[in-house]
């Protein structure tokens, strides 16, 4: 397979960038032509950022799974589509050819159909990182059902919120998942969530860990049994539902600055074109390369660069169930050698945590198959960049620092491996088709280089979100209202003298903990629901491994007994309500919070205290009660 839209030199990049700005419609239609459409589009792009209304390839008809699977058959029937590396290195590796993956997706798609799932229905998927998770997403896409994958670390309450918001009728899960030495009882968490969700009609359960579970009559079905019924009728092909390019493909919930996560909606056509285009260009994928993306399919990285982009490109993907440190900190490197991985795409937090183990876990590992390294999810610090470059890439593998978001669908700013230059800690340049712009807080456009501002996009790209599920106004308010006629990313950014972009972090109340996005308001809501808590304020602080840690300032009525126990209780409540990823690292009981006279919490001050910069608190004179600050500083958990 060749990739007609793969740019192969810096000159290609320059030229493509120019054409993408001069004539975006021509640029994108020439890329979209290389996909399988039942009917070509009527218009390449219709848009305005006021509503917003964004339509790409409108009137075009397609099914994304025909592009991921059918299109590669029979030519690639025996080529490996998916390699599964289980949590336990002693368990057997699995390989699925493109033919096998096609068969399994068709079987499951037929199971969904037989159980009444129709085009447009919402299906939630709550599973561990096993091949069946990829199969489940593709089976939904095959029949036009909208999938909502929920990360396996979320609590029953978080799941229930998401199921309710999308009015999900069908859930796909498994008995349990392995994570290092732990076994996560996924089905039992789903059972707890469903107590609040009577509108869910069916639950399909894949048996993976053999964890004892209970099955509810008339609601719960075994995956294997249902598939067996379908297979008994001959090896089925489930006809792919013909979708309009602008029909929704999936919903993925992500945190914002309000208490409630929002369901980011991506549509079929533009998302397919953008993920494939960015995949082959950023990673410079070559036929036969094994692509190992360590993200969970529960996050956008897994959707775009494990499932859809790579499979549309006919790539070989590696799916890993475990964690980087089990059974030891050499696990990633063993996998790279065992499966001759060419592209490794991981997060700075993983790199930093592995750095902490020194070089011993690298002994005896060759890593000679590696060609390209990738980083995603948060700014990568220079120290981690150099370690990754020197010790993993042996100085010969380009590192792509890929900046993007759940909302952008795919990578927007990144160097292209070996094609455009890397710069440590910089995402560097926008992909052709992407038009970044920096503004200050007053909305003034910051022209020229060597300047910092808020990062926006001034022109649509095919992979961008179309709406937030069930609440279009929220989509406008969140992304299109801060700066009129621009998409606002929520990130701060510096543009150096050469025009390279360096993302400096969120400028809103969203934390990035180990590459996971979490709203401070969500954590505060959870803390505030704990008995005895009067009020709380959560901020992030620099954390060596996680990037950001979570620091909670909590006003409590009174502490009965041991204060540390009360803190543990509060942390547990957060875990129960949201999930372990939101658990505060530090909790400080305070008498009051620094508030302005209008009652607004001055988070700037709390952030300074949390990072230990107590000498740089700045002006506190506008506070209602400046003495509160002194008290907080005295009791700070540093
Ligand atoms: C936020 C988006 C993109 C998939 C994973 C996270 C931060 C992401 C980078 C990077 C600096 C980055 C931004 C962004 N971020 N990649 N290469 N350099 N920051 O997706 O959960 O939607 O989070 O992650 O702050 O806004 P997400």
XYZ file of N, CA and C in Angstrom, residues 23 100 162 193 214 231 321 425 444 460:
30
model
N -5.904 27.091 -0.947
C -7.141 26.465 -1.417
C -7.457 25.214 -0.586
N -9.149 -11.892 9.615
C -9.712 -12.310 10.902
C -10.407 -11.137 11.597
N -22.447 9.474 32.234
C -22.227 9.418 30.785
C -23.341 8.655 30.071
N -23.420 1.008 38.137
C -23.833 2.179 37.354
C -25.264 2.007 36.854
N -22.252 -11.487 38.254
C -23.649 -11.914 38.191
C -24.252 -11.398 36.887
N -22.519 -17.205 14.081
C -21.595 -18.024 13.295
C -22.267 -19.319 12.841
N -2.246 -4.661 26.944
C -3.221 -4.607 28.026
C -2.651 -4.051 29.330
N 10.952 19.793 23.526
C 9.904 20.493 24.264
C 9.021 21.381 23.377
N -6.610 40.524 21.239
C -5.745 41.093 20.206
C -4.884 39.992 19.593
N -11.322 25.756 9.942
C -11.633 24.368 10.318
C -10.721 23.345 9.639
